[in-house]
PDB file of C-alpha atoms in Angstrom:
ATOM      1  CA  MET A 136     -15.173 -47.749 -42.360  1.00  0.00           C
ATOM      2  CA  LYS A 137     -15.693 -45.053 -44.103  1.00  0.00           C
ATOM      3  CA  LYS A 138     -17.653 -43.274 -41.581  1.00  0.00           C
ATOM      4  CA  ILE A 139     -15.032 -44.073 -38.878  1.00  0.00           C
ATOM      5  CA  THR A 140     -12.228 -42.204 -41.463  1.00  0.00           C
ATOM      6  CA  LEU A 141     -14.414 -39.217 -42.432  1.00  0.00           C
ATOM      7  CA  LEU A 142     -15.324 -39.090 -38.576  1.00  0.00           C
ATOM      8  CA  LEU A 143     -11.571 -38.797 -37.278  1.00  0.00           C
ATOM      9  CA  GLY A 144     -10.764 -36.789 -40.053  1.00  0.00           C
ATOM     10  CA  VAL A 145     -13.866 -34.239 -39.172  1.00  0.00           C
ATOM     11  CA  LEU A 146     -12.825 -34.230 -35.327  1.00  0.00           C
ATOM     12  CA  SER A 147      -8.672 -33.798 -36.393  1.00  0.00           C
ATOM     13  CA  ILE A 148      -9.322 -30.487 -38.478  1.00  0.00           C
ATOM     14  CA  ILE A 149     -11.760 -29.510 -35.643  1.00  0.00           C
ATOM     15  CA  ALA A 150      -8.975 -29.927 -33.157  1.00  0.00           C
ATOM     16  CA  ILE A 151      -6.470 -28.314 -35.599  1.00  0.00           C
ATOM     17  CA  THR A 152      -8.946 -25.207 -36.080  1.00  0.00           C
ATOM     18  CA  SER A 153      -9.229 -24.673 -32.379  1.00  0.00           C
ATOM     19  CA  CYS A 154      -5.423 -24.780 -31.455  1.00  0.00           C
ATOM     20  CA  LYS A 155      -5.074 -21.664 -33.420  1.00  0.00           C
ATOM     21  CA  LYS A 156      -3.647 -18.845 -31.933  1.00  0.00           C
ATOM     22  CA  GLN A 157      -6.739 -15.947 -31.297  1.00  0.00           C
ATOM     23  CA  LYS A 158      -4.733 -13.001 -32.002  1.00  0.00           C
ATOM     24  CA  GLU A 159      -6.644 -10.136 -29.721  1.00  0.00           C
ATOM     25  CA  GLU A 160      -7.421  -6.624 -30.612  1.00  0.00           C
ATOM     26  CA  THR A 161      -5.532  -4.664 -27.412  1.00  0.00           C
ATOM     27  CA  ALA A 162      -7.519  -1.002 -26.910  1.00  0.00           C
ATOM     28  CA  ALA A 163      -5.166   1.614 -27.417  1.00  0.00           C
ATOM     29  CA  PRO A 164      -3.914   2.796 -24.132  1.00  0.00           C
ATOM     30  CA  GLU A 165      -5.388   5.896 -22.435  1.00  0.00           C
ATOM     31  CA  GLU A 166      -3.620   8.550 -21.421  1.00  0.00           C
ATOM     32  CA  THR A 167      -3.354   9.152 -17.703  1.00  0.00           C
ATOM     33  CA  THR A 168      -3.043  12.435 -15.497  1.00  0.00           C
ATOM     34  CA  VAL A 169      -0.891  11.976 -12.422  1.00  0.00           C
ATOM     35  CA  GLU A 170      -1.613  14.415  -9.826  1.00  0.00           C
ATOM     36  CA  ILE A 171       1.239  15.543  -7.074  1.00  0.00           C
ATOM     37  CA  THR A 172       0.355  16.814  -4.219  1.00  0.00           C
ATOM     38  CA  THR A 173       2.123  17.954  -1.051  1.00  0.00           C
ATOM     39  CA  THR A 174       1.595  17.913   2.751  1.00  0.00           C
ATOM     40  CA  GLU A 175       3.252  20.102   4.991  1.00  0.00           C
ATOM     41  CA  GLU A 176       4.928  18.430   7.693  1.00  0.00           C
ATOM     42  CA  ALA A 177       3.397  19.408  10.946  1.00  0.00           C
ATOM     43  CA  PRO A 178       6.034  20.561  13.269  1.00  0.00           C
ATOM     44  CA  GLU A 179       8.012  18.452  15.679  1.00  0.00           C
ATOM     45  CA  ASN A 180       7.357  20.419  18.785  1.00  0.00           C
ATOM     46  CA  ALA A 181       3.800  21.373  18.490  1.00  0.00           C
ATOM     47  CA  ASP A 182       1.732  22.899  21.155  1.00  0.00           C
ATOM     48  CA  GLY A 183      -0.494  19.830  23.230  1.00  0.00           C
ATOM     49  CA  THR A 184      -0.196  16.869  25.712  1.00  0.00           C
ATOM     50  CA  SER A 185       1.164  13.394  24.816  1.00  0.00           C
ATOM     51  CA  ILE A 186       1.274  10.181  26.485  1.00  0.00           C
ATOM     52  CA  SER A 187       2.825   7.296  25.924  1.00  0.00           C
ATOM     53  CA  VAL A 188       3.056   3.755  28.389  1.00  0.00           C
ATOM     54  CA  GLY A 189       4.723   0.718  27.028  1.00  0.00           C
ATOM     55  CA  SER A 190       6.456  -2.076  28.696  1.00  0.00           C
ATOM     56  CA  ASP A 191       9.429   0.088  29.174  1.00  0.00           C
ATOM     57  CA  GLY A 192       7.815   3.056  31.808  1.00  0.00           C
ATOM     58  CA  VAL A 193       5.698   6.056  30.952  1.00  0.00           C
ATOM     59  CA  ASP A 194       6.579   8.989  29.188  1.00  0.00           C
ATOM     60  CA  ILE A 195       4.301  11.961  29.565  1.00  0.00           C
ATOM     61  CA  SER A 196       5.341  15.251  27.245  1.00  0.00           C
ATOM     62  CA  SER A 197       3.025  18.879  27.572  1.00  0.00           C
ATOM     63  CA  LYS A 198       4.053  22.061  25.498  1.00  0.00           C
ATOM     64  CA  ASP A 199       1.558  25.369  25.743  1.00  0.00           C
ATOM     65  CA  GLY A 200       3.114  27.812  23.630  1.00  0.00           C
ATOM     66  CA  ALA A 201       7.525  28.728  25.755  1.00  0.00           C
ATOM     67  CA  ASN A 202       6.267  26.460  28.282  1.00  0.00           C
ATOM     68  CA  GLU A 203       7.776  22.549  27.907  1.00  0.00           C
ATOM     69  CA  THR A 204       7.012  19.256  30.468  1.00  0.00           C
ATOM     70  CA  ASN A 205       8.401  16.062  29.960  1.00  0.00           C
ATOM     71  CA  VAL A 206       7.175  13.197  32.782  1.00  0.00           C
ATOM     72  CA  ASN A 207       9.585  10.293  32.287  1.00  0.00           C
ATOM     73  CA  VAL A 208       9.517   7.318  34.464  1.00  0.00           C
ATOM     74  CA  GLY A 209      10.627   3.191  34.311  1.00  0.00           C
ATOM     75  CA  ASP A 210      12.692   0.620  34.854  1.00  0.00           C
ATOM     76  CA  GLY A 211      12.977   1.890  38.580  1.00  0.00           C
ATOM     77  CA  ASP A 212      14.011   5.438  37.553  1.00  0.00           C
ATOM     78  CA  ALA A 213      12.110   8.408  37.237  1.00  0.00           C
ATOM     79  CA  LYS A 214      13.459  11.791  35.810  1.00  0.00           C
ATOM     80  CA  VAL A 215      11.059  15.472  35.669  1.00  0.00           C
ATOM     81  CA  GLU A 216      12.227  18.047  33.264  1.00  0.00           C
ATOM     82  CA  ILE A 217      10.488  21.353  32.759  1.00  0.00           C
ATOM     83  CA  LYS A 218      11.623  23.827  30.942  1.00  0.00           C
ATOM     84  CA  LYS A 219      10.047  27.688  30.600  1.00  0.00           C
TER      85      LYS A 219
END
């Protein structure tokens, strides 16, 4: 009987000590630097050609210096616009 009591006592002591909250040491926060960079947005009407094909039709835009051409085809109608 004494062995069982002794065994239960030892197990209860182990259980109590293992359930204690352990204090964790936290490292000091490191200093961080943030670098902010800005980028220039491309002009909206840059020279070049863009083609867009979708379920609503086809759009073609072309710009070369001062000359600009837009072609829109969709829903049974066509529109061509040329600017110089």
